[in-house]
CSV table of C-alpha atoms in Angstrom, one decimal:
chain,number,residue,atom,x,y,z
M,109,MET,CA,27.1,-68.8,106.0
M,110,THR,CA,27.1,-72.5,106.7
M,111,ALA,CA,23.3,-73.3,106.8
M,112,ALA,CA,22.2,-70.8,104.2
M,113,LYS,CA,18.5,-70.4,103.3
M,114,ALA,CA,17.6,-70.8,99.7
M,115,ALA,CA,14.6,-71.7,97.5
M,116,GLY,CA,14.8,-75.3,98.8
M,117,PRO,CA,16.5,-77.2,101.6
M,118,VAL,CA,18.8,-75.7,104.1
M,119,TYR,CA,22.5,-76.7,103.7
M,120,LEU,CA,24.3,-77.9,106.9
M,121,ASP,CA,28.0,-78.0,106.3
M,122,ALA,CA,30.5,-79.8,108.4
M,123,LEU,CA,32.4,-77.3,110.6
M,124,GLY,CA,36.0,-78.4,110.5
M,125,PRO,CA,39.3,-77.0,111.8
M,126,ARG,CA,39.7,-74.9,108.7
M,127,GLY,CA,36.1,-73.8,108.4
M,128,PRO,CA,32.9,-75.0,106.8
M,129,TYR,CA,33.1,-78.0,104.5
M,130,ARG,CA,30.4,-79.0,102.0
M,131,THR,CA,30.4,-82.4,100.3
M,132,ARG,CA,29.5,-82.8,96.6
M,133,VAL,CA,26.4,-84.9,97.4
M,134,PRO,CA,25.0,-84.0,100.9
M,135,SER,CA,22.7,-86.4,102.7
M,136,PRO,CA,19.0,-85.5,102.9
M,137,VAL,CA,17.4,-84.6,106.3
M,138,THR,CA,13.7,-85.2,106.2
M,139,ASP,CA,10.9,-84.0,108.4
M,140,VAL,CA,8.2,-86.3,110.1
M,141,SER,CA,6.2,-86.3,106.9
M,142,GLY,CA,9.2,-87.5,104.8
M,143,ALA,CA,9.8,-84.2,103.1
M,144,GLU,CA,13.4,-83.1,102.6
M,145,VAL,CA,14.1,-79.9,104.6
M,146,ALA,CA,17.9,-79.9,104.7
M,147,ARG,CA,21.1,-81.4,103.3
M,148,LEU,CA,23.8,-82.5,105.6
M,149,SER,CA,27.4,-82.9,104.5
M,150,LEU,CA,28.8,-86.2,105.7
M,151,VAL,CA,32.6,-86.3,106.0
M,152,PRO,CA,34.7,-89.4,105.1
M,153,PRO,CA,37.2,-91.1,107.5
M,154,VAL,CA,40.2,-89.3,106.1
M,155,TYR,CA,38.6,-85.9,107.0
M,156,VAL,CA,37.9,-87.2,110.5
M,157,ASP,CA,41.5,-88.2,110.9
M,158,ARG,CA,42.8,-84.8,109.8
M,159,ALA,CA,40.3,-83.0,112.0
M,160,LEU,CA,41.3,-85.0,115.1
M,161,ALA,CA,45.0,-84.3,114.3
M,162,ALA,CA,44.2,-80.6,114.2
M,163,LEU,CA,42.4,-80.7,117.5
M,164,ARG,CA,45.3,-82.5,119.1
M,165,LYS,CA,47.7,-79.8,118.0
M,166,ALA,CA,45.5,-77.0,119.2
M,167,GLU,CA,45.8,-75.6,122.7
M,168,ALA,CA,42.8,-75.6,125.1
M,169,VAL,CA,40.3,-72.7,125.2
M,170,PRO,CA,42.0,-70.2,127.5
M,171,THR,CA,40.5,-70.0,131.0
M,172,ALA,CA,40.8,-66.3,131.1
M,173,ASP,CA,37.4,-64.7,130.3
M,174,LEU,CA,36.0,-68.2,129.7
M,175,ASP,CA,32.8,-67.3,131.5
M,176,THR,CA,32.3,-64.2,129.4
M,177,LEU,CA,32.9,-66.2,126.2
M,178,LEU,CA,30.4,-68.9,127.3
M,179,GLU,CA,27.8,-66.3,128.3
M,180,ALA,CA,28.1,-64.7,124.9
M,181,ALA,CA,27.7,-68.0,123.1
M,182,GLY,CA,24.6,-68.8,125.1
M,183,GLU,CA,23.1,-65.5,124.2
M,184,GLU,CA,24.0,-66.1,120.5
M,185,PHE,CA,22.4,-69.5,120.6
M,186,ALA,CA,19.2,-68.3,122.2
M,187,THR,CA,18.6,-65.1,120.1
M,188,GLY,CA,21.0,-64.8,117.2
M,189,THR,CA,21.0,-65.7,113.6
M,190,VAL,CA,23.5,-68.6,113.3
M,191,GLY,CA,24.4,-70.4,110.1
M,192,GLY,CA,21.8,-68.3,108.3
M,193,LEU,CA,18.9,-69.4,110.6
M,194,SER,CA,17.1,-67.2,113.1
M,195,VAL,CA,16.2,-68.8,116.4
M,196,ARG,CA,12.6,-69.2,115.3
M,197,GLU,CA,13.6,-70.8,112.0
M,198,TYR,CA,15.9,-73.1,113.9
M,199,GLU,CA,13.2,-74.2,116.4
M,200,HIS,CA,10.7,-75.0,113.7
M,201,LEU,CA,13.2,-77.1,111.8
M,202,VAL,CA,14.1,-79.0,115.0
M,203,SER,CA,10.4,-79.6,115.7
M,204,ARG,CA,9.6,-80.7,112.2
M,205,THR,CA,12.5,-83.2,111.9
M,206,SER,CA,12.7,-84.6,115.5
M,207,GLY,CA,8.9,-84.6,116.0
M,208,SER,CA,9.3,-82.9,119.4
M,209,PRO,CA,6.6,-80.4,120.2
M,210,LEU,CA,7.5,-76.8,119.4
M,211,ALA,CA,7.0,-75.8,123.0
M,212,VAL,CA,9.5,-78.4,124.1
M,213,VAL,CA,12.0,-77.2,121.6
M,214,ARG,CA,11.6,-73.6,122.7
M,215,ASP,CA,12.0,-74.5,126.3
M,216,ALA,CA,15.1,-76.5,125.4
M,217,THR,CA,16.6,-73.4,123.6
M,218,ARG,CA,16.3,-71.4,126.8
M,219,GLY,CA,17.6,-74.2,128.9
M,220,THR,CA,20.6,-74.9,126.6
M,221,ALA,CA,21.5,-71.2,126.6
M,222,ARG,CA,21.5,-71.3,130.4
M,223,PHE,CA,23.7,-74.4,130.5
M,224,VAL,CA,26.2,-72.8,128.0
M,225,GLY,CA,26.7,-69.8,130.2
M,226,LEU,CA,27.2,-71.9,133.3
M,227,ALA,CA,29.3,-74.7,131.7
M,228,ARG,CA,32.6,-73.8,133.4
M,229,SER,CA,31.1,-73.4,136.9
M,230,SER,CA,29.0,-76.6,136.4
M,231,ALA,CA,32.2,-78.5,135.3
M,232,GLU,CA,34.0,-77.2,138.4
M,233,GLN,CA,31.4,-78.7,140.7
M,234,GLY,CA,33.0,-82.1,140.2
M,235,LYS,CA,36.5,-81.0,141.2
M,236,PRO,CA,37.8,-82.7,144.3
M,237,ARG,CA,38.3,-80.2,147.2
M,238,GLY,CA,41.9,-81.2,147.7
M,239,THR,CA,43.0,-80.4,144.1
M,240,VAL,CA,44.0,-77.3,142.2
M,241,ARG,CA,43.7,-76.7,138.4
M,242,ASP,CA,47.4,-76.2,137.6
M,243,ARG,CA,50.9,-76.9,139.1
M,244,ARG,CA,51.0,-73.7,141.1
M,245,GLY,CA,50.4,-75.1,144.6
M,246,PRO,CA,50.7,-73.9,148.2
M,247,GLY,CA,54.5,-73.3,148.0
M,248,PRO,CA,57.9,-74.4,146.6
M,249,GLY,CA,58.6,-78.1,147.3
M,250,SER,CA,55.3,-78.8,148.9
M,251,GLY,CA,53.2,-81.7,147.6
M,252,HIS,CA,49.7,-81.1,146.4
M,253,ALA,CA,47.2,-82.5,143.9
M,254,VAL,CA,46.4,-81.2,140.4
M,255,TRP,CA,43.1,-81.8,138.7
M,256,ALA,CA,44.3,-82.9,135.3
M,257,ARG,CA,42.8,-84.1,132.0
M,258,ARG,CA,42.9,-87.8,131.1
M,259,GLY,CA,43.4,-86.8,127.4
M,260,GLU,CA,43.2,-83.9,125.0
M,261,VAL,CA,40.4,-84.7,122.5
M,262,PHE,CA,36.8,-85.6,123.4
M,263,ALA,CA,34.4,-87.0,120.9
M,264,VAL,CA,30.6,-86.9,121.1
M,265,ASN,CA,28.5,-89.4,119.1
M,266,ALA,CA,25.2,-87.6,119.8
M,267,SER,CA,21.6,-88.7,119.8
M,268,GLY,CA,18.6,-86.8,118.3
M,269,ASN,CA,15.8,-87.5,120.7
M,270,HIS,CA,16.0,-84.2,122.5
M,271,PRO,CA,18.0,-80.9,122.0
M,272,GLY,CA,19.2,-81.0,125.6
M,273,VAL,CA,21.6,-83.9,125.0
M,274,HIS,CA,24.1,-81.3,123.8
M,275,ARG,CA,24.4,-79.6,127.1
M,276,LEU,CA,26.8,-82.3,128.5
M,277,TRP,CA,29.8,-81.9,126.2
M,278,LEU,CA,30.0,-78.2,126.9
M,279,GLU,CA,31.7,-79.1,130.2
M,280,ALA,CA,34.4,-81.0,128.3
M,281,LEU,CA,35.2,-77.8,126.4
M,282,ALA,CA,35.3,-75.8,129.6
M,283,LEU,CA,37.7,-78.3,131.1
M,284,GLY,CA,40.2,-77.8,128.3
M,285,TYR,CA,39.4,-80.6,126.0
M,286,ARG,CA,39.2,-80.0,122.2
M,287,VAL,CA,35.8,-81.4,121.2
M,288,ALA,CA,34.5,-83.2,118.0
M,289,VAL,CA,30.7,-83.6,117.8
M,290,ARG,CA,29.1,-86.0,115.5
M,291,PRO,CA,25.4,-84.9,115.2
M,292,SER,CA,22.4,-87.2,114.8
M,293,ARG,CA,21.3,-87.3,111.2
M,294,ARG,CA,17.7,-87.1,112.6
M,295,GLU,CA,18.3,-83.7,114.2
M,296,PRO,CA,21.6,-82.0,113.3
M,297,PHE,CA,20.3,-78.5,113.7
M,298,THR,CA,21.0,-78.1,117.5
M,299,PRO,CA,24.7,-79.1,117.5
M,300,HIS,CA,25.2,-77.1,114.3
M,301,ARG,CA,23.8,-74.0,115.9
M,302,LEU,CA,25.6,-74.6,119.2
M,303,VAL,CA,29.0,-75.1,117.6
M,304,GLY,CA,28.4,-72.1,115.3
M,305,ALA,CA,27.5,-69.9,118.3
M,306,LEU,CA,30.6,-71.0,120.2
M,307,HIS,CA,32.8,-70.2,117.2
M,308,ARG,CA,31.2,-66.7,116.9
M,309,ALA,CA,31.8,-66.1,120.6
M,310,GLY,CA,35.5,-66.8,120.3
M,311,VAL,CA,36.2,-70.6,120.4
M,312,ARG,CA,38.6,-71.4,117.6
M,313,GLN,CA,37.6,-73.7,114.7
M,314,ASP,CA,40.5,-76.0,115.6
M,315,GLN,CA,39.3,-76.3,119.2
M,316,LEU,CA,35.7,-77.4,118.4
M,317,VAL,CA,34.5,-79.1,115.3
M,318,LEU,CA,31.2,-80.6,114.0
M,319,LEU,CA,31.8,-83.8,112.0
M,320,PRO,CA,28.6,-85.3,110.5
M,321,THR,CA,29.4,-88.9,109.4
M,322,ASP,CA,27.7,-92.2,108.5
M,323,HIS,CA,27.6,-94.9,111.1
M,324,ARG,CA,30.8,-96.6,109.9
M,325,THR,CA,32.9,-93.4,110.0
M,326,ALA,CA,31.5,-92.7,113.5
M,327,GLY,CA,33.7,-95.6,114.6
M,328,THR,CA,36.8,-93.8,113.2
M,329,LEU,CA,35.9,-90.7,115.3
M,330,ILE,CA,35.4,-92.7,118.5
M,331,ARG,CA,38.6,-94.7,118.1
M,332,GLY,CA,40.6,-91.6,117.3
M,333,ALA,CA,39.6,-89.6,120.4
M,334,ASP,CA,41.2,-89.9,123.8
M,335,ARG,CA,37.7,-89.9,125.5
M,336,ALA,CA,34.3,-90.3,123.9
M,337,VAL,CA,30.6,-90.4,124.9
M,338,VAL,CA,28.1,-92.4,122.8
M,339,TYR,CA,24.4,-92.6,123.0
M,340,GLY,CA,22.2,-95.6,122.2
M,341,GLY,CA,20.4,-98.7,123.5
M,342,ASP,CA,21.5,-101.8,125.4
M,343,ASP,CA,23.6,-102.9,122.4
M,344,VAL,CA,25.7,-99.7,122.6
M,345,VAL,CA,26.2,-100.1,126.3
M,346,ALA,CA,27.3,-103.7,125.8
M,347,ARG,CA,29.6,-102.8,122.9
M,348,TYR,CA,31.6,-100.3,125.0
M,349,ALA,CA,31.2,-101.8,128.5
M,350,HIS,CA,34.9,-102.8,128.7
M,351,ASP,CA,36.4,-99.7,126.9
M,352,ALA,CA,37.5,-97.3,129.6
M,353,ARG,CA,37.9,-94.5,127.0
M,354,VAL,CA,34.2,-94.6,126.1
M,355,LEU,CA,31.2,-93.4,128.3
M,356,PRO,CA,28.1,-95.1,127.0
M,357,GLN,CA,24.8,-93.3,127.6
M,358,GLY,CA,22.1,-95.9,127.3
M,359,PRO,CA,18.4,-96.3,128.2
M,360,GLY,CA,17.3,-94.3,131.3
M,361,ARG,CA,14.6,-96.7,132.6
M,362,THR,CA,13.5,-93.9,135.0
M,363,LYS,CA,11.1,-94.9,137.7
M,364,ILE,CA,8.8,-93.7,140.5
M,365,LEU,CA,8.2,-95.6,143.7
M,366,ILE,CA,5.2,-94.8,145.9
M,367,THR,CA,5.0,-96.5,149.3
M,368,ALA,CA,1.9,-97.1,151.4
M,369,ASP,CA,2.6,-94.1,153.7
M,370,THR,CA,2.1,-91.6,150.9
M,371,ASP,CA,-1.1,-90.6,149.1
M,372,TRP,CA,-0.3,-90.6,145.4
M,373,ARG,CA,-3.4,-88.4,144.7
M,374,GLU,CA,-1.5,-85.5,146.2
M,375,HIS,CA,1.3,-86.0,143.7
M,376,LEU,CA,-0.6,-86.9,140.5
M,377,ASP,CA,0.5,-83.8,138.6
M,378,THR,CA,4.1,-84.7,139.3
M,379,ILE,CA,3.6,-88.3,138.3
M,380,VAL,CA,1.8,-87.4,135.0
M,381,GLY,CA,4.4,-84.7,134.2
M,382,SER,CA,7.2,-87.1,134.8
M,383,VAL,CA,5.7,-89.4,132.2
M,384,ALA,CA,4.6,-86.9,129.6
M,385,ASP,CA,6.5,-83.6,129.9
M,386,GLU,CA,9.2,-83.2,127.2
M,387,GLY,CA,7.0,-85.2,125.0
M,388,GLY,CA,7.9,-88.3,126.9
M,389,THR,CA,11.0,-88.7,124.8
M,390,ALA,CA,13.8,-88.0,127.3
M,391,CYS,CA,15.8,-90.5,129.2
M,392,VAL,CA,14.6,-88.8,132.4
M,393,ASN,CA,10.9,-89.4,131.6
M,394,THR,CA,9.3,-92.0,133.8
M,395,THR,CA,8.6,-95.4,132.2
M,396,ALA,CA,7.7,-97.4,135.3
M,397,VAL,CA,5.7,-96.6,138.4
M,398,PHE,CA,5.8,-99.0,141.4
M,399,VAL,CA,3.0,-98.8,143.9
M,400,GLU,CA,2.9,-100.4,147.4
M,401,GLY,CA,-0.7,-101.6,147.4
M,402,ASP,CA,-3.2,-101.8,144.5
M,403,PRO,CA,-1.8,-100.1,141.5
M,404,ALA,CA,-5.1,-100.0,139.5
M,405,PRO,CA,-6.5,-96.7,140.9
M,406,LEU,CA,-3.2,-94.9,140.1
M,407,ALA,CA,-3.0,-96.4,136.6
M,408,GLU,CA,-6.6,-95.4,135.9
M,409,ALA,CA,-6.0,-91.8,137.0
M,410,VAL,CA,-2.8,-91.4,135.0
M,411,ALA,CA,-4.5,-92.9,131.9
M,412,ASP,CA,-7.4,-90.5,132.3
M,413,ARG,CA,-5.1,-87.5,132.4
M,414,LEU,CA,-2.9,-88.6,129.5
M,415,SER,CA,-6.0,-89.4,127.4
M,416,ARG,CA,-6.9,-85.7,127.3
M,417,LEU,CA,-3.6,-84.7,125.6
M,418,PRO,CA,-4.3,-83.4,122.0
M,419,GLY,CA,-2.8,-84.9,118.9
M,420,LEU,CA,-1.3,-82.1,116.8
M,421,PRO,CA,1.5,-81.5,114.3
M,422,PRO,CA,4.8,-80.9,116.2
M,423,GLN,CA,5.2,-77.3,115.0
M,424,ASP,CA,1.8,-76.3,116.5
M,425,THR,CA,2.4,-74.3,119.7
M,426,ARG,CA,-0.3,-76.4,121.5
M,427,ALA,CA,1.4,-79.7,120.7
M,428,VAL,CA,2.6,-81.8,123.6
M,429,LEU,CA,3.1,-85.3,122.1
M,430,PRO,CA,5.8,-86.5,119.8
M,431,VAL,CA,5.3,-87.1,116.1
M,432,CYS,CA,7.1,-89.4,113.6
M,433,THR,CA,6.6,-90.8,110.2
M,434,LEU,CA,3.4,-92.9,109.8
M,435,ASP,CA,5.4,-96.0,109.0
M,436,ARG,CA,7.6,-95.5,112.1
M,437,ALA,CA,4.5,-95.0,114.3
M,438,ARG,CA,2.9,-98.2,113.0
M,439,ALA,CA,6.1,-100.1,113.8
M,440,VAL,CA,6.2,-98.7,117.3
M,441,ASP,CA,2.5,-99.6,117.8
M,442,SER,CA,3.2,-103.2,116.6
M,443,TYR,CA,6.1,-103.6,118.9
M,444,LEU,CA,4.1,-102.3,121.9
M,445,ARG,CA,1.2,-104.7,121.2
M,446,ASN,CA,3.6,-107.6,121.2
M,447,VAL,CA,5.4,-106.7,124.4
M,448,ALA,CA,2.2,-105.8,126.2
M,449,VAL,CA,0.6,-109.2,125.9
M,450,GLY,CA,-0.7,-110.3,129.3
M,451,THR,CA,-0.9,-106.8,130.7
M,452,ARG,CA,-3.9,-104.7,131.4
M,453,ALA,CA,-4.2,-101.7,129.0
M,454,TRP,CA,-5.7,-98.7,130.7
M,455,LEU,CA,-4.7,-96.5,127.7
M,456,GLY,CA,-3.3,-97.3,124.3
M,457,GLY,CA,-4.6,-100.9,124.0
M,458,ASP,CA,-6.6,-100.0,120.9
M,459,GLY,CA,-3.5,-98.4,119.3
M,460,ILE,CA,-1.3,-95.4,119.7
M,461,VAL,CA,-1.2,-94.1,116.1
M,462,ASP,CA,-3.0,-90.8,115.4
M,463,ASP,CA,-2.6,-90.4,111.7
M,464,LEU,CA,-2.2,-86.7,110.7
M,465,GLY,CA,-2.8,-87.3,107.1
M,466,ASP,CA,0.5,-86.0,105.7
M,467,GLY,CA,2.6,-89.1,106.1
M,468,SER,CA,3.2,-88.4,109.8
M,469,ALA,CA,1.5,-89.6,113.0
M,470,VAL,CA,1.2,-88.6,116.6
M,471,LEU,CA,2.3,-91.2,119.1
M,472,ARG,CA,-0.5,-91.2,121.7
M,473,PRO,CA,0.2,-92.2,125.3
M,474,ALA,CA,-0.1,-95.7,126.7
M,475,VAL,CA,-0.6,-96.9,130.2
M,476,HIS,CA,-0.3,-100.6,131.1
M,477,GLN,CA,-0.6,-102.5,134.4
M,478,VAL,CA,1.6,-105.5,135.0
M,479,ASP,CA,1.0,-108.2,137.6
M,480,ASP,CA,4.3,-108.1,139.5
M,481,ALA,CA,7.4,-106.0,140.1
M,482,GLY,CA,9.6,-108.3,138.2
M,483,ALA,CA,7.7,-108.1,134.9
M,484,ALA,CA,9.9,-107.9,131.8
M,485,GLN,CA,7.8,-105.0,130.4
M,486,LEU,CA,9.1,-102.8,133.1
M,487,ARG,CA,12.5,-102.6,131.2
M,488,VAL,CA,10.8,-101.4,128.0
M,489,GLU,CA,11.5,-97.8,127.1
M,490,LEU,CA,9.7,-96.2,124.1
M,491,PRO,CA,10.0,-92.7,122.6
M,492,PHE,CA,6.7,-91.4,123.7
M,493,PRO,CA,4.6,-91.2,127.0
M,494,CYS,CA,4.5,-95.0,127.7
M,495,VAL,CA,4.4,-96.1,131.3
M,496,TRP,CA,4.1,-99.5,133.0
M,497,VAL,CA,2.4,-99.5,136.5
M,498,ALA,CA,3.3,-102.4,138.9
M,499,PRO,CA,2.6,-103.5,142.4
M,500,TRP,CA,5.5,-103.4,144.8
M,501,ASN,CA,5.9,-104.8,148.3
M,502,ARG,CA,8.6,-105.1,150.9
M,503,SER,CA,9.4,-108.7,149.9
M,504,ASN,CA,10.3,-107.4,146.4
M,505,GLY,CA,13.1,-105.4,148.0
M,506,ILE,CA,15.0,-103.0,145.8
M,507,ALA,CA,15.8,-105.4,143.0
M,508,PRO,CA,13.1,-104.1,140.6
M,509,LEU,CA,14.4,-100.5,141.2
M,510,ARG,CA,18.0,-101.2,140.1
M,511,GLU,CA,19.5,-100.0,136.8
M,512,THR,CA,17.7,-96.6,136.9
M,513,LEU,CA,18.9,-93.2,135.8
M,514,VAL,CA,16.4,-91.3,138.0
M,515,LEU,CA,14.4,-92.9,140.8
M,516,SER,CA,11.8,-90.6,142.3
M,517,VAL,CA,10.6,-91.9,145.7
M,518,LEU,CA,7.3,-90.7,147.3
M,519,SER,CA,7.8,-92.2,150.8
M,520,HIS,CA,8.5,-91.2,154.4
M,521,ASP,CA,10.5,-94.4,155.0
M,522,ARG,CA,14.0,-93.1,155.7
M,523,ALA,CA,15.6,-96.5,156.1
M,524,LEU,CA,14.4,-97.4,152.6
M,525,LEU,CA,15.7,-94.1,151.2
M,526,ASP,CA,19.1,-94.8,152.7
M,527,THR,CA,19.1,-98.2,151.1
M,528,LEU,CA,18.2,-96.8,147.7
M,529,LEU,CA,20.9,-94.1,148.0
M,530,ALA,CA,23.5,-96.7,148.7
M,531,GLU,CA,22.5,-98.8,145.6
M,532,PRO,CA,25.2,-98.3,142.9
M,533,THR,CA,23.0,-98.9,139.9
M,534,ILE,CA,20.6,-96.0,140.8
M,535,ALA,CA,22.3,-93.0,139.3
M,536,ASN,CA,20.0,-90.2,140.8
M,537,LEU,CA,17.6,-90.3,143.7
M,538,TYR,CA,14.8,-87.7,144.0
M,539,THR,CA,12.5,-87.5,147.0
M,540,GLY,CA,9.4,-85.5,147.6
M,541,ASP,CA,7.3,-83.8,144.9
M,542,ARG,CA,10.0,-83.6,142.3
M,543,PRO,CA,9.5,-84.6,138.7
M,544,THR,CA,12.0,-87.1,137.2
M,545,TYR,CA,12.9,-84.7,134.4
M,546,TRP,CA,14.3,-82.1,136.8
M,547,MET,CA,17.8,-80.9,136.0
M,548,ALA,CA,20.1,-78.0,136.9
M,549,PRO,CA,23.6,-76.8,136.0
M,550,GLY,CA,26.1,-78.2,138.5
M,551,VAL,CA,23.9,-81.1,139.5
M,552,PRO,CA,25.2,-84.4,138.0
M,553,HIS,CA,23.0,-86.0,135.3
M,554,ASP,CA,24.7,-89.5,135.4
M,555,SER,CA,27.6,-88.7,137.8
M,556,TYR,CA,29.7,-85.7,136.9
M,557,LEU,CA,31.2,-85.8,133.4
M,558,SER,CA,34.4,-84.7,135.0
M,559,ASP,CA,34.6,-88.1,136.8
M,560,PHE,CA,35.2,-89.5,133.4
M,561,LEU,CA,37.4,-86.8,131.9
M,562,MET,CA,39.7,-85.8,134.8
M,563,ARG,CA,41.9,-87.3,137.4
M,564,SER,CA,43.9,-86.1,140.5
M,565,LYS,CA,47.6,-86.1,139.9
M,566,ALA,CA,50.2,-85.6,142.7
M,567,VAL,CA,52.7,-82.7,142.0
M,568,VAL,CA,55.8,-82.2,144.2
M,569,GLY,CA,58.8,-79.9,143.8
M,570,PHE,CA,57.8,-77.1,141.4
M,571,ALA,CA,59.1,-73.8,142.3
């Protein structure tokens, strides 16, 4: 039992290649009020080195019956008692520590279980049609292409903003990588449960490990792996921009564009949902809306809808807004006031802090209108429903829409859509009444992960 319940905090052990590992002085994990709810064992660099060496010696998870194994792991994650925690206990702890509304966490549990079961087929979607998975090709002596791994060990330096971030690395495991996950110290419960569920379903401990570390030791993990994914802000993206072994996952800066040939009133539910669903904390939540014409009516309508959202503790089933410590909320509020100077505040101008009286606070929504499509505020992404609304016209072109994870376009202008589809810095393009947070197994989130993990290799002459 690696996360055993007791008369006090839950203990979250590291899950190494030889089993659970508990340090003498675990690091505290606190909830949004500052109360300690768990103790997380942080491993030193020497432990990371030994774990990576064990992963490198282990064979890949066998492909035979892989789908059955993954389906069992998904079911265990969604319904089982893993590491001493039932699914309801797990969800409450995630909500209390991350500040995500309980309803968002419960939805993420179901969604993650679905992604686990479909991880192999989802990973296979990125395979080039002209390749096969092993050297057995069309016939002796014939040349063909094999879809091969670029390495053996994949490291994940995870974020804690949403449980769904852990769906991505499942594909690496399905592609034969041995995987080392460094959980966020803010929310370590999801990766701990997911790794535990996969172990119980049949993945060996030397094929998948959970390595909680401090920030310095995280560098040891990333340097020691063949491939790694890291989450963070612009500083993280800049740090690893020239390291081909590292895939940085930075700010989403997700946007919506509405052209004059479309009545935004018919899509208001989708626009508001894109901003505020998931608690407004995900990289696929909309942070900027561009309107061809006067943006004020839309900004006013979005502000009116968002102003009605209740401010409740995260573990309340009616909660829809994120919660953090009171000090953190005040710091976010101060930052927002500074960057919003010169804008028109339709919502949140008087403050976004809703003090819950226990050391925590709800981050209430904010809606600001800027004067032009090139305003610096349009690049600001904050961990709650905060949206900047801007005017856009044809003379602005697509420059304001670049560097976007998801761009949702409400327009009938097919030439414009073709131009946006061809723009390299727009990762995903949605059209029609589709919220920006939409995802599905097999559909790339930010390209296919296999584009980073795999390559096509010519093979000739095998009998």
